[in-house]
Coordinates of C-alpha atoms in Angstrom, one line a residue:
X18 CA -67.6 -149.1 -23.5
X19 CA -64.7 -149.6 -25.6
X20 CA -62.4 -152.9 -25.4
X21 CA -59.5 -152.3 -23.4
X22 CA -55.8 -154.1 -24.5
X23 CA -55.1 -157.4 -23.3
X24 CA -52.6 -156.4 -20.9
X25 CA -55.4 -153.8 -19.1
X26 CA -57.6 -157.0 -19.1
X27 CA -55.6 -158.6 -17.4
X28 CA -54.7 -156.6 -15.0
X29 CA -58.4 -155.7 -14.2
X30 CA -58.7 -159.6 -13.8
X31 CA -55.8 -159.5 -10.9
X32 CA -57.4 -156.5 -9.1
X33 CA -57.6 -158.0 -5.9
X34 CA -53.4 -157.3 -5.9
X35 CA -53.4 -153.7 -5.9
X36 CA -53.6 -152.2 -2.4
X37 CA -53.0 -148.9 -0.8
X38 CA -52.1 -145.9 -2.8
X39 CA -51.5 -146.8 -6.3
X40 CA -49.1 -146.1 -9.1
X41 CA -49.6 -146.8 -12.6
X42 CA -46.7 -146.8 -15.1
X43 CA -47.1 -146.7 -19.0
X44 CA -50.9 -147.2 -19.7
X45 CA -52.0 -146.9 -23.6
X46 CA -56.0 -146.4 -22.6
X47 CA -57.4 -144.0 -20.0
X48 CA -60.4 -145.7 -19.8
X49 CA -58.4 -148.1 -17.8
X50 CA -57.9 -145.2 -14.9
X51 CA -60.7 -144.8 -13.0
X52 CA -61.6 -148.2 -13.0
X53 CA -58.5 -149.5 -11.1
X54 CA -58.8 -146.8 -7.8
X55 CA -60.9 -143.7 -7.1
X56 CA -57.1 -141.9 -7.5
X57 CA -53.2 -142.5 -7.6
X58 CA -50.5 -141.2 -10.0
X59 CA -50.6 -142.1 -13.3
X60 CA -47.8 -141.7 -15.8
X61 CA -47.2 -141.4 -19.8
X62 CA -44.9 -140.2 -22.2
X63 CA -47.3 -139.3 -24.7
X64 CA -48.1 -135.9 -24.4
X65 CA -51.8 -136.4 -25.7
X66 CA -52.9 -139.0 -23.5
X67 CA -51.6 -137.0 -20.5
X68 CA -53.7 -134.2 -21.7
X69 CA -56.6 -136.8 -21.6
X70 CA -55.3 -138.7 -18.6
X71 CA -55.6 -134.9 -16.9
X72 CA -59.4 -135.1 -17.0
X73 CA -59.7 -138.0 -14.6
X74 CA -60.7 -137.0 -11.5
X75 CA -58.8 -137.9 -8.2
X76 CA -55.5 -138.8 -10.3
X77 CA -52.7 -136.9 -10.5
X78 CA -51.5 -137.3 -14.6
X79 CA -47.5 -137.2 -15.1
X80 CA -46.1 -136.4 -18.4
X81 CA -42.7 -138.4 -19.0
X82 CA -40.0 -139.2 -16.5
X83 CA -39.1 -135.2 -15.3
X84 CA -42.0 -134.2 -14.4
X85 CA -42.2 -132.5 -11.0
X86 CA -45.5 -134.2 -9.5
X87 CA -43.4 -137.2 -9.2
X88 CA -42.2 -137.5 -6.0
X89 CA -40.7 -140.6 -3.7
X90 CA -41.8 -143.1 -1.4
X91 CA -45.7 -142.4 -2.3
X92 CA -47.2 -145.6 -3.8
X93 CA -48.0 -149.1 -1.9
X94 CA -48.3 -150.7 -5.1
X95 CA -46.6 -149.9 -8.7
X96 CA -48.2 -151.3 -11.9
X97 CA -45.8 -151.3 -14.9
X98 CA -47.0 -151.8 -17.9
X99 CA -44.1 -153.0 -20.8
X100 CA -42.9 -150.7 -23.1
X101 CA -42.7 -151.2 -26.7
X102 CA -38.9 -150.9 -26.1
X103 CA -36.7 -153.1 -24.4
X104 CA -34.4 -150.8 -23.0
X105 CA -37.2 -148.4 -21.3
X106 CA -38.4 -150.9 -18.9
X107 CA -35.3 -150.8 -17.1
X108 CA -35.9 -146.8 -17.1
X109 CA -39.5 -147.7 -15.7
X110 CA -38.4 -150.2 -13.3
X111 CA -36.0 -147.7 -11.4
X112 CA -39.2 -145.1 -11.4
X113 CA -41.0 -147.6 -9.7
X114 CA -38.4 -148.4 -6.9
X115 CA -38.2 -144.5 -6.5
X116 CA -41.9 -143.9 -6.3
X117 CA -42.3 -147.1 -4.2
X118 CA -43.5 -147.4 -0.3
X119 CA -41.8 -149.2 2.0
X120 CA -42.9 -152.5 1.4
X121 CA -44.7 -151.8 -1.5
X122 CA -45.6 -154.3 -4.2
X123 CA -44.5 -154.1 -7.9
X124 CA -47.1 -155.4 -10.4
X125 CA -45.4 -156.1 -14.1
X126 CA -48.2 -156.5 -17.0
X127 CA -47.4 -157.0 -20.7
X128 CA -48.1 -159.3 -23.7
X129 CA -46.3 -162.6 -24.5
X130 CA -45.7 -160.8 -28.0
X131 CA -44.7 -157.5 -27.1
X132 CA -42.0 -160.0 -25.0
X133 CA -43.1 -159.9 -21.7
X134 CA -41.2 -163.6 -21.2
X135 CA -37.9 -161.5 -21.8
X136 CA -38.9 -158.7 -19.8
X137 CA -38.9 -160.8 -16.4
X138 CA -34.9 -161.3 -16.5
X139 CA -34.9 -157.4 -16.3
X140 CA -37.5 -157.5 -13.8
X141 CA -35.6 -160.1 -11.6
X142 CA -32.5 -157.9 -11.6
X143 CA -34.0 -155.2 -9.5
X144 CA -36.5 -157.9 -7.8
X145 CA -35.4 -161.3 -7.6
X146 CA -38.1 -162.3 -5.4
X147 CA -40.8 -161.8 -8.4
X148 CA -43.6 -164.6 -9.3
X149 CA -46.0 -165.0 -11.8
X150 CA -49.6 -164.6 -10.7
X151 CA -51.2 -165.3 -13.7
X152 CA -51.5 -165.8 -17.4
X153 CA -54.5 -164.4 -19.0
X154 CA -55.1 -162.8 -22.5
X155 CA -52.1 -163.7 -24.1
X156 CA -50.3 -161.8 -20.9
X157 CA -48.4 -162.6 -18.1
X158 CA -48.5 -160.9 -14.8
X159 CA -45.9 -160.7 -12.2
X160 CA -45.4 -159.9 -8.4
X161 CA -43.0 -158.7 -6.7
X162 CA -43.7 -158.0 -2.8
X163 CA -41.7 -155.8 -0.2
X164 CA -39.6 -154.1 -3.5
X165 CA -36.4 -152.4 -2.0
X166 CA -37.0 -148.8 -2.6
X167 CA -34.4 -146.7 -4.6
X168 CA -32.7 -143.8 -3.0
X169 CA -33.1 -141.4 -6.0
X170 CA -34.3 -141.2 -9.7
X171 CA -33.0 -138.2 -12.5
X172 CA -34.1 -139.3 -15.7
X173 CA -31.1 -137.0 -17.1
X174 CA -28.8 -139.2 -15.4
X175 CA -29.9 -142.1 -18.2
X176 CA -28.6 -139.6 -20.8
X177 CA -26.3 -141.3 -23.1
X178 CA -24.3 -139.0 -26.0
X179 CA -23.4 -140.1 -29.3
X180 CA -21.5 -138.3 -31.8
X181 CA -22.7 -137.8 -35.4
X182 CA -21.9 -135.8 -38.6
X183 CA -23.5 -134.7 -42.2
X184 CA -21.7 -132.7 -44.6
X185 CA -18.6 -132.0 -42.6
X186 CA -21.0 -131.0 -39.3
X187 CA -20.7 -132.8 -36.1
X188 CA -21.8 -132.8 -32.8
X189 CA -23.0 -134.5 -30.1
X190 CA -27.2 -135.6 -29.8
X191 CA -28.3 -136.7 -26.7
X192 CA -30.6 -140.1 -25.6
X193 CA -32.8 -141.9 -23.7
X194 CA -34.6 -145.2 -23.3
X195 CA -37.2 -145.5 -25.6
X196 CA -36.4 -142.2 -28.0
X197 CA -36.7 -143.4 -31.9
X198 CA -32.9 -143.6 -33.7
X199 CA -30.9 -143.9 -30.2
X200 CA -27.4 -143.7 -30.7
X201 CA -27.2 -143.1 -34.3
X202 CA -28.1 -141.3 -37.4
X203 CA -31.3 -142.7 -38.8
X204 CA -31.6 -142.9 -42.5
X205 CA -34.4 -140.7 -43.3
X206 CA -32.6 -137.9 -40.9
X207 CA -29.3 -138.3 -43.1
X208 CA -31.3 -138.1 -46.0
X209 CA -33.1 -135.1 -45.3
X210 CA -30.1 -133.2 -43.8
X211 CA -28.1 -134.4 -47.6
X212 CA -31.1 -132.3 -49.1
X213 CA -30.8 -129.2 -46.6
X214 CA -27.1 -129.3 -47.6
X215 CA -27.4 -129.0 -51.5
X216 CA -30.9 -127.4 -51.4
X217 CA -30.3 -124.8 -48.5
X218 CA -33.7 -123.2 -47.1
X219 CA -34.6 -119.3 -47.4
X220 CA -33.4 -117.1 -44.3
X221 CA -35.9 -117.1 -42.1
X222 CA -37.4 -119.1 -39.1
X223 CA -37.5 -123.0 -38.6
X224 CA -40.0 -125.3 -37.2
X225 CA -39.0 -128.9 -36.9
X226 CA -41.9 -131.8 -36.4
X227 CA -41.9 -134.6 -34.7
X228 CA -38.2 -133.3 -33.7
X229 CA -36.9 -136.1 -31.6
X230 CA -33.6 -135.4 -30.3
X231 CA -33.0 -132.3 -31.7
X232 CA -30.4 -133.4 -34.7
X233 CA -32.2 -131.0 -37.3
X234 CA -32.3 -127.8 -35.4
X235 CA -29.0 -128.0 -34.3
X236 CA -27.5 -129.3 -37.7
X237 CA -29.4 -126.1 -39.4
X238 CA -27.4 -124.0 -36.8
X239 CA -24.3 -125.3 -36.8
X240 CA -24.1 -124.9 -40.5
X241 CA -25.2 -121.5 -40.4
X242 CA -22.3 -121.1 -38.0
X243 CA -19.7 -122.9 -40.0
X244 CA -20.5 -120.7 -42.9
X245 CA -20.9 -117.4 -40.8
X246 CA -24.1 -116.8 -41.4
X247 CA -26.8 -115.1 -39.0
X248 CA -27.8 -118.5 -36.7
X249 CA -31.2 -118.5 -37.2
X250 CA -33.2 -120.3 -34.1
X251 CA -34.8 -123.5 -34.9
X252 CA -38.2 -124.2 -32.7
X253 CA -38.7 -128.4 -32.4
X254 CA -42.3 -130.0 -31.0
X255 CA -42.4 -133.5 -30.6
X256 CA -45.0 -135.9 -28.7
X257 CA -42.7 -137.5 -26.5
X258 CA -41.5 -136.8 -23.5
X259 CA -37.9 -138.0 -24.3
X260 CA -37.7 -136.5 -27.1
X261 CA -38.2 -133.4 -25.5
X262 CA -35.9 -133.6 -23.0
X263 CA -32.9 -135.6 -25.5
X264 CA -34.1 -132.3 -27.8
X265 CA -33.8 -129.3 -25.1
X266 CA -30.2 -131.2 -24.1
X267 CA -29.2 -131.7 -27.4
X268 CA -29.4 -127.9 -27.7
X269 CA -27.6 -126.9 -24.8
X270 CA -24.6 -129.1 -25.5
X271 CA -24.4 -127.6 -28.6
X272 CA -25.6 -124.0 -27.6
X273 CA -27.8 -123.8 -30.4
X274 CA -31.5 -122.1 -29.9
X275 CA -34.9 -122.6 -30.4
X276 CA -37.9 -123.5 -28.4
X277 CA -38.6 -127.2 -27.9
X278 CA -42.5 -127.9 -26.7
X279 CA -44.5 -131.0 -26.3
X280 CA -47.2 -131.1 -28.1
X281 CA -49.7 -133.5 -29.7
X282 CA -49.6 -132.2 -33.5
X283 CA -49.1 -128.7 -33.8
X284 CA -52.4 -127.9 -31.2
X285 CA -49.6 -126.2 -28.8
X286 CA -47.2 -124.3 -31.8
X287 CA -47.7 -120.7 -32.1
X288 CA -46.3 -118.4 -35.1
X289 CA -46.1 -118.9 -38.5
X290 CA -42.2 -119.8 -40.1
X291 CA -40.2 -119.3 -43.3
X292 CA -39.8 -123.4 -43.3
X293 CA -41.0 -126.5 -41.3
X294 CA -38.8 -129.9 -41.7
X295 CA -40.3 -132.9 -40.4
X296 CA -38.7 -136.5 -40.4
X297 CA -42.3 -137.7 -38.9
X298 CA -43.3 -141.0 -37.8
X299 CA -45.5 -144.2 -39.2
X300 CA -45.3 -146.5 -37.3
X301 CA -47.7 -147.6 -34.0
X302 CA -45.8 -149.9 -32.1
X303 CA -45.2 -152.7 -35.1
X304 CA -48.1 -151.5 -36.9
X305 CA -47.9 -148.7 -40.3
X306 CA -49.7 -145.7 -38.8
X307 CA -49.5 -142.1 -40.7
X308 CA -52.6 -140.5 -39.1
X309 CA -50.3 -138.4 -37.2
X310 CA -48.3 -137.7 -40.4
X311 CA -52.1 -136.6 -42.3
X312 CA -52.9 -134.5 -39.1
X313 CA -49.9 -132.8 -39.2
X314 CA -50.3 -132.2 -43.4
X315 CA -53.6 -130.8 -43.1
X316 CA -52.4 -128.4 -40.1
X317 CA -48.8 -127.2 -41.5
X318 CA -50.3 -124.7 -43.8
X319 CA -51.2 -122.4 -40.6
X320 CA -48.0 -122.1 -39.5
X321 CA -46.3 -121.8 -43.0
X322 CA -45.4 -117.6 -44.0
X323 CA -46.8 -117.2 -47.5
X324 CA -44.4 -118.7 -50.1
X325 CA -42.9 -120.6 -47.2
X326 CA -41.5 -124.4 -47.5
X327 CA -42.4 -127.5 -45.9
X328 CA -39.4 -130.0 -46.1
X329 CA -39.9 -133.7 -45.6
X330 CA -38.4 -136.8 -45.8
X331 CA -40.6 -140.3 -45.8
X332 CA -40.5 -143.3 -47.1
X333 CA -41.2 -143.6 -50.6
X334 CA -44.1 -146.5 -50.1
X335 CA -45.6 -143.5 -48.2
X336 CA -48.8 -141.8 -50.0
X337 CA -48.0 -138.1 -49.1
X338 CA -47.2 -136.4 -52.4
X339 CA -51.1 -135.9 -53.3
X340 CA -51.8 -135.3 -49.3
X341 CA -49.1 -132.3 -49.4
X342 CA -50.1 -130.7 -52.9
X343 CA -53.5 -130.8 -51.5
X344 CA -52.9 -129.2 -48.3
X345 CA -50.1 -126.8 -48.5
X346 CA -49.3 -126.3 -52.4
X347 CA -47.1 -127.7 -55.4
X348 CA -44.9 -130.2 -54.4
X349 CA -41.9 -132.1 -55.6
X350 CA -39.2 -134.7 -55.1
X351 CA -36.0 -132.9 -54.6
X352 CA -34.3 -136.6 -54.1
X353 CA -35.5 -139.7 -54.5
X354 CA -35.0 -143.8 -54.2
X355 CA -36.3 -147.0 -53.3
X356 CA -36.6 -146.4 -49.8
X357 CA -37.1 -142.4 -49.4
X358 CA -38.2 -139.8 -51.0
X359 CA -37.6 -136.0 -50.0
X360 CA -40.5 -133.7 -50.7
X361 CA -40.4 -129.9 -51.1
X362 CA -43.5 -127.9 -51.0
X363 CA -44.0 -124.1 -50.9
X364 CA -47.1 -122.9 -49.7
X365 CA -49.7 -121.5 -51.9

């Protein structure tokens, strides 16, 4: 049996306070599941471990904060487990009062360095009446009894809209609690989109990885549009669940097209395009992580047309250049500095 997280530990170690129909917010191991109840709800953001989480009999799996098998006033108790960022526990914590029983109980479980001491002022907002129940493996646990139950929950009423531009195009991206870059222009992103704008791609369709909240695809668009070109639709896939609903927003607002889809890697991508972009991910909470990054190399090729380019921006520390040649084709550095490196491949 693998060795769950501290924070599971500990809340396996405090089992004797969940009661009645259960509710689990935010897990990062599914062996966890079955061990707290025979069922209850369970939810994630991370489209893979929902497609695992779906195996576990007696549990109904929720992907993200829209989905429609959640549903109000269903749980005694509600386990929240602390998100890597701050800001989404607040998000979590009005989930919780939605889903929550009359007289339910609220359970809060994180680690003393992810900043579970910080967390508890937000978690004494919306229940003052919280204790701690126990310290255990580096974790604290809190309690809150009879929470008051919230009236009503839509995630896209947490939406928040910032206004951004790159070469002489702007428009409006939407976010969420918890999405990477919220409320600004990330770095890499600006690189890349510098590179799109002096290197344009060939006419033909667009796949963006790891697509967050939509900026490429609509920037590709818009510029199109500014220039009166054909608008060529952009298709986005991301893991996360706010990503795909800040994406699919993003879109409307700025009635661009293109088919956003949650997927773990490209599994769920159909079609083969004239380009795919990617500004992916490395990290794992604090933790360098590319494996997603590798997957994603070793996969792209499928979905490339013959002669077509993957575009990619990454920090220059990264070791993708022999990862891409090897996997799609030549590749080089279009630009390049001391923090990122923009690499063009065509595929053999």
């Amino acid at each position: 049996m693998s060795v769950l997280p501290n924070s599971h530990e500990a809340l396996l170690k405090n089992h004797e306070h969940l009661r009645g129909r259960l509710a689990v917010l935010g897990p990062v191991d599914i062996s966890l599941v079955p061990i707290l109840a025979q069922s209850g709800l369970v939810l994630t953001e991370h489209f893979g471990l929902w497609q695992q989480l779906n195996t576990i009999d007696g549990w109904t799996a929720v992907f993200g904060y829209d989905d429609a098998a959640l549903a109000p006033a269903g749980a005694d108790t509600v386990v929240v487990f602390l998100p890597k960022a701050r800001a989404e526990l607040a998000l979590r914590l009005e989930l919780a009062r939605w889903l929550a029983a009359k007289d339910a109980r609220l359970i809060l479980v994180g680690e003393k360095k992810e900043g579970i001491s910080g967390a508890v002022k937000q978690l004494k907002t919306v229940a003052p009446q919280a204790v701690k129940i126990d310290s255990a493996r580096h974790c604290q646990v809190w309690q809150a009894a009879n929470l008051e139950p919230s009236e009503a929950f839509d995630v896209r009423q947490w939406l928040e809209w910032h206004l951004v531009e790159s070469a002489g195009i702007h428009f409006e991206v939407a976010g969420l609690p918890g999405i990477f870059s919220a409320g600004e222009l990330d770095a890499g992103t600006t690189r890349l989109l510098d590179s799109l704008s002096e290197f344009p791609l060939k006419a033909g369709p667009v796949l963006d990885f790891a697509c967050g909240a939509g900026v490429i695809g609509t920037w590709l668009q818009l510029c199109q549009r500014k220039q009166g070109q054909p608008e060529t639709p952009v298709d986005g896939v991301d893991v996360q669940s706010q990503a795909v609903i800040c994406a699919r927003s993003t879109y409307r607002r700025a009635n661009v097209s293109g088919v956003i889809t949650a997927s773990d890697g490209l599994d769920r991508v159909q079609g083969k395009y004239a380009a795919v972009v990617s500004n992916p991910p490395f990290h794992t909470g604090i933790r360098t992580d590319t494996s997603m990054t590798e997957q994603f190399l070793k996969q792209v090729a499928e979905h490339l047309e013959p002669g077509g380019e993957l575009r990619l921006v990454a920090n220059s520390f990264l070791p993708y250049q022999e990862l891409i040649r090897r996997h799609v084709g030549p590749v080089k550095a279009i630009t390049a500095d001391k923090r990122f490196t923009v690499w063009s491949a065509c595929r053999r």
